[in-house]
Short mmCIF file of C-alpha atoms in Angstrom, two decimals:
data_model
loop_
_atom_site.label_atom_id
_atom_site.label_comp_id
_atom_site.label_asym_id
_atom_site.label_seq_id
_atom_site.Cartn_x
_atom_site.Cartn_y
_atom_site.Cartn_z
CA MET I 253 91.50 -12.52 -163.60
CA LYS I 254 88.84 -15.21 -164.06
CA TYR I 255 91.14 -17.84 -162.54
CA LEU I 256 91.74 -15.63 -159.51
CA LYS I 257 88.00 -15.27 -158.95
CA LYS I 258 87.54 -19.05 -159.17
CA ILE I 259 90.37 -19.65 -156.70
CA ALA I 260 88.91 -17.07 -154.27
CA PHE I 261 85.48 -18.68 -154.58
CA LEU I 262 86.88 -22.17 -153.88
CA ILE I 263 88.81 -20.90 -150.85
CA SER I 264 85.73 -19.17 -149.40
CA LEU I 265 83.63 -22.31 -150.05
CA PHE I 266 86.25 -24.43 -148.25
CA LEU I 267 86.23 -22.07 -145.26
CA VAL I 268 82.42 -22.18 -145.04
CA ILE I 269 82.45 -26.01 -145.12
CA LEU I 270 85.23 -26.10 -142.52
CA GLN I 271 83.30 -23.73 -140.25
CA GLY I 272 80.13 -25.82 -140.59
CA TYR I 273 82.07 -28.98 -139.76
CA SER I 274 83.59 -27.26 -136.75
CA GLN I 275 80.15 -26.20 -135.52
CA THR I 276 78.86 -29.75 -136.02
CA GLU I 277 81.74 -31.14 -134.00
CA ASP I 278 81.18 -28.53 -131.27
CA SER I 279 77.53 -29.57 -131.02
CA LYS I 280 78.71 -33.09 -130.22
CA ASN I 281 80.85 -31.94 -127.29
CA TRP I 282 79.99 -30.58 -123.86
CA LYS I 283 80.47 -26.94 -123.04
CA TRP I 284 81.87 -27.92 -119.64
CA LYS I 285 84.40 -30.71 -119.52
CA SER I 286 85.47 -32.63 -116.44
CA ASP I 287 89.06 -31.93 -115.47
CA ASN I 288 90.99 -34.76 -113.90
CA GLN I 289 91.51 -34.04 -110.23
CA GLU I 290 94.81 -34.76 -108.58
CA ASN I 291 95.01 -36.46 -105.21
CA GLU I 292 94.36 -33.81 -102.63
CA ALA I 293 94.03 -33.40 -98.88
CA LEU I 294 91.24 -31.10 -97.74
CA PHE I 295 90.58 -29.62 -94.34
CA ILE I 296 86.85 -30.10 -93.77
CA GLY I 297 85.78 -28.75 -90.40
CA ASN I 298 88.02 -30.46 -87.87
CA ASP I 299 88.98 -33.34 -90.17
CA THR I 300 91.57 -33.85 -92.89
CA ILE I 301 90.11 -35.76 -95.85
CA THR I 302 92.21 -37.56 -98.45
CA LYS I 303 91.16 -39.15 -101.71
CA THR I 304 91.06 -42.90 -101.04
CA VAL I 305 88.33 -44.16 -103.39
CA LYS I 306 88.72 -45.14 -107.03
CA PRO I 307 87.28 -43.13 -109.95
CA LEU I 308 83.66 -43.92 -110.79
CA LEU I 309 83.39 -45.58 -114.19
CA VAL I 310 80.36 -44.88 -116.37
CA ASP I 311 79.48 -48.59 -116.55
CA THR I 312 79.57 -48.96 -112.76
CA LYS I 313 75.94 -49.77 -112.05
CA GLU I 314 76.22 -49.79 -108.24
CA TRP I 315 77.86 -46.38 -108.31
CA TRP I 316 76.92 -45.46 -104.72
CA LYS I 317 79.41 -48.03 -103.42
CA ALA I 318 82.24 -46.02 -104.99
CA PHE I 319 81.75 -43.31 -102.34
CA GLY I 320 82.98 -45.70 -99.66
CA TYR I 321 80.19 -45.40 -97.06
CA THR I 322 78.75 -48.77 -96.00
CA GLN I 323 75.88 -47.00 -94.23
CA LEU I 324 74.83 -45.52 -97.58
CA ASP I 325 75.06 -48.97 -99.20
CA SER I 326 72.66 -50.38 -96.61
CA LEU I 327 70.18 -47.53 -97.07
CA VAL I 328 70.19 -47.94 -100.85
CA ASP I 329 69.67 -51.71 -100.59
CA LEU I 330 66.75 -51.11 -98.22
CA ALA I 331 65.24 -48.50 -100.57
CA ILE I 332 65.48 -50.82 -103.59
CA LYS I 333 63.73 -53.52 -101.57
CA SER I 334 61.04 -51.51 -99.76
CA ASN I 335 60.45 -48.17 -101.53
CA ILE I 336 56.73 -47.67 -102.20
CA ASP I 337 57.22 -45.91 -105.55
CA LEU I 338 59.27 -48.85 -106.81
CA LYS I 339 56.56 -51.27 -105.72
CA ILE I 340 53.97 -49.19 -107.60
CA ALA I 341 56.22 -49.17 -110.67
CA GLN I 342 56.39 -52.99 -110.47
CA THR I 343 52.58 -53.19 -110.49
CA LYS I 344 52.61 -50.95 -113.59
CA ILE I 345 54.92 -53.48 -115.25
CA GLU I 346 52.57 -56.33 -114.35
CA GLN I 347 49.62 -54.35 -115.73
CA ALA I 348 51.49 -53.68 -118.98
CA ARG I 349 52.36 -57.37 -119.32
CA ALA I 350 48.73 -58.35 -118.74
CA GLN I 351 47.61 -55.82 -121.36
CA LYS I 352 50.18 -57.28 -123.75
CA ARG I 353 48.71 -60.76 -123.28
CA ILE I 354 45.20 -59.37 -123.86
CA VAL I 355 46.25 -57.83 -127.18
CA LEU I 356 48.18 -60.97 -128.12
CA SER I 357 44.97 -63.01 -127.74
CA THR I 358 43.54 -61.28 -130.84
CA LEU I 359 45.92 -63.36 -132.98
CA PHE I 360 44.18 -66.57 -131.93
CA PRO I 361 40.66 -67.87 -132.62
CA SER I 362 37.98 -67.71 -129.95
CA ILE I 363 36.47 -71.14 -129.25
CA ARG I 364 33.51 -71.46 -126.89
CA LEU I 365 31.22 -74.22 -125.64
CA GLU I 366 27.72 -72.75 -125.42
CA PRO I 367 25.13 -75.37 -124.30
CA SER I 368 21.55 -74.15 -124.08
CA PHE I 369 17.96 -75.34 -123.43
CA MET I 370 14.88 -73.51 -124.70
CA ARG I 371 11.16 -74.26 -124.45
CA GLN I 372 8.82 -72.38 -126.73
CA GLU I 373 5.03 -72.31 -127.15
CA LEU I 374 3.73 -71.32 -130.61
CA SER I 375 0.50 -69.35 -130.75
CA GLY I 376 -2.62 -71.02 -132.15
CA ASN I 377 -3.38 -67.76 -133.99
CA ARG I 378 -0.06 -67.65 -135.81
CA PRO I 379 -0.26 -66.92 -139.55
CA ASN I 380 -1.32 -69.89 -141.66
CA PRO I 381 -0.91 -69.58 -145.46
CA PHE I 382 -3.22 -72.54 -145.99
CA GLY I 383 -6.08 -71.14 -143.94
CA GLY I 384 -7.85 -72.69 -140.97
CA GLN I 385 -7.26 -72.58 -137.25
CA LEU I 386 -4.00 -73.90 -135.87
CA SER I 387 -3.48 -75.35 -132.45
CA LYS I 388 -0.87 -74.35 -129.90
CA VAL I 389 2.43 -76.20 -130.12
CA ASN I 390 5.08 -76.62 -127.43
CA LEU I 391 8.68 -77.07 -128.63
CA ASN I 392 11.77 -78.07 -126.68
CA SER I 393 15.26 -77.32 -127.97
CA PHE I 394 18.42 -78.91 -126.56
CA GLU I 395 21.66 -77.64 -128.11
CA VAL I 396 25.36 -78.24 -127.27
CA PRO I 397 27.39 -76.31 -129.89
CA LEU I 398 31.14 -75.61 -130.05
CA THR I 399 31.49 -72.18 -131.69
CA LEU I 400 34.57 -70.65 -133.34
CA THR I 401 35.19 -67.01 -134.22
CA TYR I 402 38.44 -65.84 -135.79
CA LYS I 403 39.46 -62.54 -137.38
CA LEU I 404 41.91 -63.10 -140.22
CA ASP I 405 44.81 -60.66 -139.78
CA ILE I 406 45.45 -60.37 -143.49
CA PHE I 407 46.81 -56.82 -143.45
CA GLY I 408 48.68 -57.07 -140.11
CA GLU I 409 46.43 -54.79 -138.07
CA ASN I 410 46.53 -57.02 -135.01
CA ILE I 411 50.28 -57.63 -135.36
CA ASP I 412 50.87 -53.87 -135.20
CA GLN I 413 48.80 -53.63 -132.03
CA VAL I 414 50.74 -56.52 -130.49
CA ASN I 415 54.03 -54.82 -131.34
CA ALA I 416 52.76 -51.57 -129.83
CA SER I 417 51.79 -53.31 -126.61
CA ASN I 418 55.22 -55.00 -126.45
CA LEU I 419 56.87 -51.58 -126.72
CA LEU I 420 54.61 -50.17 -123.99
CA SER I 421 55.56 -53.10 -121.76
CA SER I 422 59.25 -52.36 -122.33
CA ALA I 423 58.56 -48.69 -121.60
CA SER I 424 57.04 -49.60 -118.23
CA GLU I 425 60.20 -51.52 -117.34
CA GLU I 426 62.40 -48.57 -118.32
CA ASN I 427 60.12 -46.33 -116.28
CA LYS I 428 60.81 -48.46 -113.24
CA ARG I 429 64.55 -48.09 -113.87
CA ASP I 430 64.06 -44.33 -114.04
CA ILE I 431 62.17 -44.33 -110.74
CA LYS I 432 64.88 -46.54 -109.21
CA LEU I 433 67.52 -44.03 -110.31
CA GLN I 434 65.55 -41.16 -108.76
CA VAL I 435 65.05 -43.07 -105.50
CA ILE I 436 68.72 -44.04 -105.20
CA THR I 437 69.96 -40.53 -105.97
CA GLU I 438 67.54 -39.03 -103.46
CA VAL I 439 68.75 -41.47 -100.81
CA ALA I 440 72.38 -40.62 -101.59
CA GLN I 441 71.78 -36.85 -101.65
CA ASN I 442 69.93 -36.90 -98.33
CA TYR I 443 72.56 -39.17 -96.78
CA PHE I 444 75.31 -36.76 -97.81
CA LEU I 445 73.25 -33.88 -96.41
CA LEU I 446 73.08 -35.88 -93.17
CA LEU I 447 76.84 -36.35 -93.37
CA GLN I 448 77.27 -32.59 -93.78
CA LEU I 449 75.02 -31.86 -90.80
CA ASP I 450 76.95 -34.34 -88.63
CA ALA I 451 80.23 -32.70 -89.60
CA GLU I 452 78.79 -29.26 -88.78
CA ASN I 453 77.48 -30.60 -85.48
CA ASN I 454 80.94 -31.90 -84.53
CA LEU I 455 82.35 -28.53 -85.45
CA LEU I 456 79.75 -26.73 -83.32
CA LYS I 457 80.44 -29.02 -80.35
CA ASN I 458 84.15 -28.25 -80.48
CA THR I 459 83.35 -24.56 -80.84
CA GLU I 460 80.99 -24.79 -77.85
CA GLU I 461 83.78 -26.28 -75.73
CA THR I 462 86.04 -23.43 -76.78
CA ARG I 463 83.36 -20.85 -75.97
CA VAL I 464 82.77 -22.42 -72.53
CA HIS I 465 86.52 -22.22 -71.87
CA ASN I 466 86.58 -18.60 -73.02
CA LEU I 467 83.64 -17.79 -70.74
CA LYS I 468 85.53 -19.23 -67.73
CA ILE I 469 88.65 -17.25 -68.57
CA THR I 470 86.66 -14.06 -69.11
CA SER I 471 84.73 -14.54 -65.87
CA THR I 472 88.00 -15.07 -63.99
CA ARG I 473 89.53 -11.97 -65.51
CA TYR I 474 86.36 -10.03 -64.71
CA GLY I 475 86.53 -11.22 -61.08
CA ALA I 476 90.11 -9.99 -60.96
CA GLY I 477 89.05 -6.62 -62.32
CA LEU I 478 91.07 -7.00 -65.53
CA VAL I 479 88.11 -6.74 -67.94
CA SER I 480 84.68 -5.17 -67.90
CA GLN I 481 81.33 -6.93 -67.60
CA ILE I 482 80.70 -6.38 -71.31
CA ASP I 483 83.36 -9.02 -72.11
CA VAL I 484 81.55 -11.56 -69.94
CA LEU I 485 78.24 -10.76 -71.63
CA ARG I 486 79.83 -11.12 -75.06
CA ALA I 487 81.27 -14.51 -74.11
CA LYS I 488 77.84 -15.67 -72.92
CA SER I 489 76.23 -14.33 -76.10
CA GLU I 490 78.68 -16.18 -78.35
CA LEU I 491 78.17 -19.41 -76.37
CA SER I 492 74.38 -19.10 -76.67
CA SER I 493 74.71 -18.47 -80.43
CA VAL I 494 76.57 -21.74 -80.92
CA GLN I 495 74.08 -23.66 -78.78
CA VAL I 496 71.19 -22.28 -80.86
CA GLN I 497 72.94 -23.42 -84.05
CA GLU I 498 73.40 -26.89 -82.54
CA LYS I 499 69.66 -27.17 -81.82
CA ASN I 500 68.79 -26.00 -85.33
CA ASN I 501 71.22 -28.56 -86.71
CA LYS I 502 69.51 -31.34 -84.78
CA LYS I 503 66.15 -30.19 -86.12
CA LEU I 504 67.40 -30.30 -89.71
CA ARG I 505 68.97 -33.70 -89.12
CA SER I 506 65.67 -35.05 -87.82
CA GLU I 507 63.90 -33.78 -90.94
CA VAL I 508 66.44 -35.48 -93.21
CA GLU I 509 66.00 -38.73 -91.28
CA LEU I 510 62.25 -38.56 -91.89
CA ILE I 511 62.86 -38.13 -95.62
CA LEU I 512 65.18 -41.14 -95.65
CA ALA I 513 62.60 -43.17 -93.74
CA LEU I 514 60.03 -42.48 -96.46
CA LEU I 515 62.50 -43.28 -99.25
CA THR I 516 63.47 -46.59 -97.66
CA GLY I 517 59.84 -47.55 -96.95
CA VAL I 518 60.34 -47.71 -93.17
CA ASP I 519 58.07 -46.43 -90.40
CA ALA I 520 59.61 -43.11 -89.35
CA THR I 521 58.74 -43.84 -85.70
CA HIS I 522 61.34 -46.61 -85.54
CA PHE I 523 63.88 -45.15 -87.97
CA SER I 524 67.15 -43.48 -87.00
CA ILE I 525 70.65 -43.20 -88.41
CA ALA I 526 73.68 -43.13 -86.15
CA PRO I 527 75.86 -40.01 -86.47
CA THR I 528 78.80 -40.48 -88.80
CA SER I 529 81.67 -38.41 -90.16
CA ILE I 530 83.15 -37.49 -93.52
CA LYS I 531 85.86 -40.00 -94.44
CA TYR I 532 86.58 -39.88 -98.16
CA MET I 533 86.92 -37.53 -101.07
CA PRO I 534 84.10 -38.06 -103.59
CA PRO I 535 84.92 -40.35 -106.52
CA GLU I 536 85.70 -38.76 -109.83
CA VAL I 537 82.97 -39.36 -112.42
CA LEU I 538 84.67 -40.17 -115.71
CA PHE I 539 83.53 -38.19 -118.74
CA LEU I 540 80.63 -39.58 -120.82
CA GLU I 541 80.36 -38.67 -124.49
CA LYS I 542 77.35 -36.55 -125.39
CA GLU I 543 75.87 -38.98 -127.91
CA LEU I 544 75.82 -41.75 -125.29
CA VAL I 545 73.50 -39.89 -122.89
CA PRO I 546 70.25 -40.84 -124.75
CA LEU I 547 71.41 -44.47 -124.59
CA SER I 548 72.05 -44.43 -120.84
CA ARG I 549 69.14 -42.39 -119.44
CA PRO I 550 66.05 -44.53 -118.79
CA ASP I 551 63.66 -41.56 -119.17
CA LEU I 552 64.90 -41.03 -122.73
CA LYS I 553 64.49 -44.74 -123.43
CA VAL I 554 60.89 -44.49 -122.21
CA ALA I 555 60.23 -41.53 -124.51
CA GLU I 556 61.79 -43.35 -127.47
CA LEU I 557 59.71 -46.48 -126.85
CA MET I 558 56.56 -44.35 -126.66
CA ILE I 559 57.36 -42.94 -130.10
CA GLU I 560 57.83 -46.42 -131.57
CA SER I 561 54.58 -47.60 -129.98
CA SER I 562 52.68 -44.61 -131.41
CA GLU I 563 54.06 -45.37 -134.88
CA LYS I 564 52.71 -48.91 -134.65
CA LEU I 565 49.32 -47.66 -133.50
CA VAL I 566 49.10 -45.16 -136.38
CA ARG I 567 49.85 -47.96 -138.84
CA SER I 568 47.26 -50.22 -137.23
CA GLN I 569 44.65 -47.46 -137.25
CA LYS I 570 45.13 -46.84 -140.98
CA LYS I 571 44.56 -50.54 -141.70
CA GLN I 572 41.11 -50.30 -140.15
CA LEU I 573 40.01 -48.55 -143.37
CA LEU I 574 40.64 -51.84 -145.19
CA PRO I 575 38.13 -54.73 -145.25
CA SER I 576 38.11 -57.20 -142.37
CA PHE I 577 37.50 -60.94 -142.77
CA TYR I 578 36.06 -63.25 -140.14
CA VAL I 579 35.80 -67.03 -140.03
CA ASN I 580 32.74 -68.26 -138.11
CA GLY I 581 31.73 -71.80 -137.39
CA SER I 582 29.72 -74.00 -135.09
CA TYR I 583 29.63 -77.75 -134.52
CA GLY I 584 27.53 -79.66 -132.00
CA TYR I 585 24.23 -81.37 -131.26
CA LEU I 586 20.67 -80.08 -131.60
CA SER I 587 17.54 -82.02 -130.61
CA GLY I 588 14.04 -81.57 -129.31
CA LYS I 589 14.58 -84.29 -126.72
CA SER I 590 17.40 -84.77 -124.30
CA SER I 591 17.27 -88.55 -124.71
CA ASN I 592 18.57 -88.50 -128.29
CA LEU I 593 20.75 -85.40 -128.05
CA THR I 594 23.97 -87.33 -128.67
CA ASP I 595 22.66 -89.40 -131.60
CA ASN I 596 24.29 -89.04 -135.00
CA ASP I 597 21.10 -87.55 -136.41
CA SER I 598 21.31 -84.75 -133.82
CA ARG I 599 24.64 -83.47 -135.11
CA SER I 600 24.62 -79.94 -136.51
CA TRP I 601 27.27 -77.65 -137.95
CA ILE I 602 27.67 -74.38 -139.81
CA ALA I 603 30.77 -72.61 -141.24
CA GLY I 604 31.37 -69.51 -143.25
CA VAL I 605 33.45 -66.41 -143.94
CA THR I 606 32.24 -62.86 -143.35
CA ALA I 607 33.71 -59.71 -144.87
CA SER I 608 33.26 -56.24 -143.38
CA LEU I 609 34.19 -52.97 -145.08
CA PRO I 610 33.48 -49.59 -143.46
CA ILE I 611 31.48 -47.36 -145.82
CA PHE I 612 30.17 -44.53 -143.66
CA GLU I 613 30.65 -43.97 -139.93
CA GLY I 614 30.40 -40.20 -139.73
CA GLY I 615 34.17 -39.64 -140.08
CA LYS I 616 35.00 -41.81 -137.06
CA LYS I 617 37.86 -43.75 -138.69
CA ARG I 618 39.53 -40.64 -140.11
CA SER I 619 39.29 -38.87 -136.78
CA GLU I 620 40.84 -41.87 -135.01
CA ILE I 621 43.77 -41.76 -137.44
CA LYS I 622 44.26 -38.04 -136.79
CA LEU I 623 44.16 -38.73 -133.06
CA ARG I 624 46.87 -41.38 -133.33
CA LYS I 625 49.03 -39.12 -135.50
CA SER I 626 48.64 -36.29 -133.00
CA GLU I 627 49.72 -38.63 -130.19
CA LEU I 628 52.77 -39.60 -132.26
CA VAL I 629 53.78 -35.96 -132.80
CA GLU I 630 53.24 -35.27 -129.09
CA ASN I 631 55.53 -38.15 -128.10
CA GLN I 632 58.17 -37.00 -130.58
CA GLU I 633 58.17 -33.48 -129.15
CA LYS I 634 58.30 -34.86 -125.61
CA TYR I 635 61.37 -36.85 -126.58
CA ASN I 636 63.04 -33.79 -128.13
CA ARG I 637 62.29 -31.76 -125.01
CA GLN I 638 63.64 -34.51 -122.75
CA VAL I 639 66.86 -34.74 -124.78
CA LEU I 640 67.45 -30.99 -124.46
CA LEU I 641 66.62 -31.16 -120.76
CA SER I 642 69.10 -34.01 -120.25
CA TYR I 643 71.86 -32.01 -121.97
CA GLN I 644 71.02 -28.98 -119.84
CA GLN I 645 71.13 -31.08 -116.66
CA VAL I 646 74.53 -32.57 -117.53
CA GLU I 647 75.99 -29.17 -118.46
CA ASN I 648 74.63 -27.62 -115.28
CA SER I 649 75.99 -30.47 -113.15
CA TYR I 650 79.45 -30.20 -114.67
CA SER I 651 79.58 -26.42 -114.27
CA GLN I 652 78.30 -26.52 -110.68
CA LEU I 653 80.87 -29.15 -109.74
CA LYS I 654 83.64 -27.10 -111.29
CA TRP I 655 82.72 -23.93 -109.37
CA VAL I 656 82.05 -25.70 -106.06
CA HIS I 657 85.37 -27.54 -106.22
CA GLU I 658 87.27 -24.35 -107.01
CA GLN I 659 85.51 -22.61 -104.12
CA LEU I 660 86.39 -25.49 -101.82
CA LEU I 661 90.07 -25.29 -102.76
CA ALA I 662 90.09 -21.53 -102.26
CA GLN I 663 88.32 -22.00 -98.94
CA GLN I 664 91.29 -24.01 -97.63
CA GLU I 665 93.49 -20.93 -97.54
CA PHE I 666 90.71 -18.93 -95.89
CA VAL I 667 90.28 -21.54 -93.13
CA SER I 668 94.02 -21.74 -92.49
CA ALA I 669 94.41 -17.98 -92.34
CA ALA I 670 91.36 -17.58 -90.06
CA ILE I 671 92.69 -20.20 -87.61
CA ASP I 672 96.11 -18.54 -87.48
CA ALA I 673 94.50 -15.14 -86.93
CA ALA I 674 92.28 -16.51 -84.15
CA ASN I 675 95.22 -18.15 -82.35
CA LEU I 676 97.25 -14.98 -82.55
CA THR I 677 94.32 -12.86 -81.33
CA SER I 678 93.70 -15.18 -78.35
CA GLU I 679 97.37 -15.02 -77.41
CA ARG I 680 97.38 -11.24 -77.57
CA TYR I 681 94.15 -11.14 -75.50
CA ARG I 682 95.71 -13.26 -72.75
CA LYS I 683 98.59 -10.77 -72.69
CA GLY I 684 96.15 -7.89 -72.45
CA LEU I 685 97.11 -6.39 -75.80
CA VAL I 686 93.62 -6.53 -77.39
CA ASN I 687 90.09 -6.52 -76.04
CA TYR I 688 87.66 -9.41 -76.10
CA THR I 689 85.77 -8.02 -79.10
CA ASP I 690 88.73 -8.89 -81.32
CA VAL I 691 88.74 -12.44 -79.96
CA VAL I 692 85.01 -12.82 -80.63
CA ASP I 693 85.36 -11.57 -84.20
CA ALA I 694 88.32 -13.84 -84.93
CA GLU I 695 86.65 -16.98 -83.52
CA ARG I 696 83.41 -16.21 -85.31
CA GLN I 697 85.35 -15.91 -88.56
CA VAL I 698 86.97 -19.31 -87.95
CA LEU I 699 83.59 -20.92 -87.31
CA GLU I 700 82.08 -19.38 -90.43
CA ALA I 701 85.07 -20.45 -92.55
CA GLU I 702 85.00 -24.03 -91.25
CA GLN I 703 81.22 -24.26 -91.64
CA LEU I 704 81.47 -23.02 -95.21
CA SER I 705 84.15 -25.62 -95.98
CA VAL I 706 81.86 -28.36 -94.64
CA GLN I 707 78.91 -27.02 -96.63
CA LEU I 708 80.95 -26.78 -99.84
CA PHE I 709 82.19 -30.33 -99.39
CA GLY I 710 78.61 -31.48 -98.83
CA GLN I 711 77.58 -29.65 -102.00
CA GLU I 712 80.34 -31.41 -103.93
CA LEU I 713 79.18 -34.82 -102.71
CA ILE I 714 75.58 -34.00 -103.63
CA GLY I 715 76.77 -32.53 -106.93
CA ARG I 716 78.47 -35.79 -107.85
CA VAL I 717 75.21 -37.63 -107.28
CA THR I 718 73.33 -35.04 -109.34
CA LEU I 719 75.79 -35.56 -112.19
CA ILE I 720 75.36 -39.34 -111.99
CA LYS I 721 71.59 -38.86 -112.17
CA ALA I 722 71.94 -36.55 -115.19
CA LEU I 723 74.13 -39.14 -116.96
CA GLY I 724 71.56 -41.84 -116.21
CA ILE I 725 73.87 -44.35 -114.54
CA THR I 726 71.22 -46.80 -113.37
CA PRO I 727 71.52 -50.22 -111.70
CA GLU I 728 70.05 -53.12 -113.63
#
């Protein structure tokens, strides 16, 4: 009986360990995984799109070129060159490098040439230990000393500050990469929105031509007494509806162009983008392992560098409780007359070492240490929050892409069925078997189905860019 209890205990312990290992492995994997997409042909508006671009590799730094649109490539190149936020980020890098050189200077001695001339008149009533009245005396002092001041970095306080400034400089460079990623993704997302609006506009133009044709047919049939005036009014109403949508589309397109002008650093007055059309399926973004995300995202690199810098500053702050040692010296010439200032007898020097140990400063040093430690904890929590946010962004991007793509595939059948129904309804109307209301409903359904397919395809393009941003695929 005892052996059975031991065996049952060992089995239960094994199952607990196995479950814990399984949970650990699950935490290393994404909830949503990218399924490989087969080559497909999609009906987007009036166009048939096939997959003609290669999959997007994770190490592809110029990922926007994988979408196949040269117009987008030109916009991105212009944004990298002229974007104002990137220029500001570059000035931040230069400031961080200058600050690094300032801190680095503390490792070297300070040598100064300090020439001076002084003329002094001593009072005739100055104290005289020997008694009697003294006369006034005028003194001249000519001095040309070379002074040296150097703090001995015995405990490495200055080295820690230099290392901290180096890390902050690296963080400013990673911050620029993060801003570059945001700028490029915003350019790509707005360009694809422009692409979507152009595709919708082409669709609306073709629909407008169809509505104009329908209005002519309806007016002719009304003139022949075959239909009532209500059919003519409906045809005019449907035509006006499409024309209103066209104008709204142009307004939205103009707004997107203004956004792109700002992103590319160009005066919006002289900025315009020629209408284009959807040509390619979006590239497939190959799966990136979860543990690699903190290594690829520049914002996480910035947060990690801030933690390392804070650790160096905490260490340096603690060393300020230890004694400091200074080497001071001066060598030069001192004389009462300028004529013999450079004589050997005018030479003067002094050298020495000074020690300084803080005894009481009202708790200033301890408070400074607590401040640095608090900054370190703050940076650590910011990093943890950013890691969780990055995982959430990747998971959300994957899930959104999955649902949008499935909707887009399902939409293909809807578009095909709506077109067939509209053709059949138009044929029956010309034969006088149905009224014009059925034609209006069928054509409206086709327009809505085709518009939705264009919008879903635009969302998939934008979703790919959002996923790339979440993965942190940044150009060097």
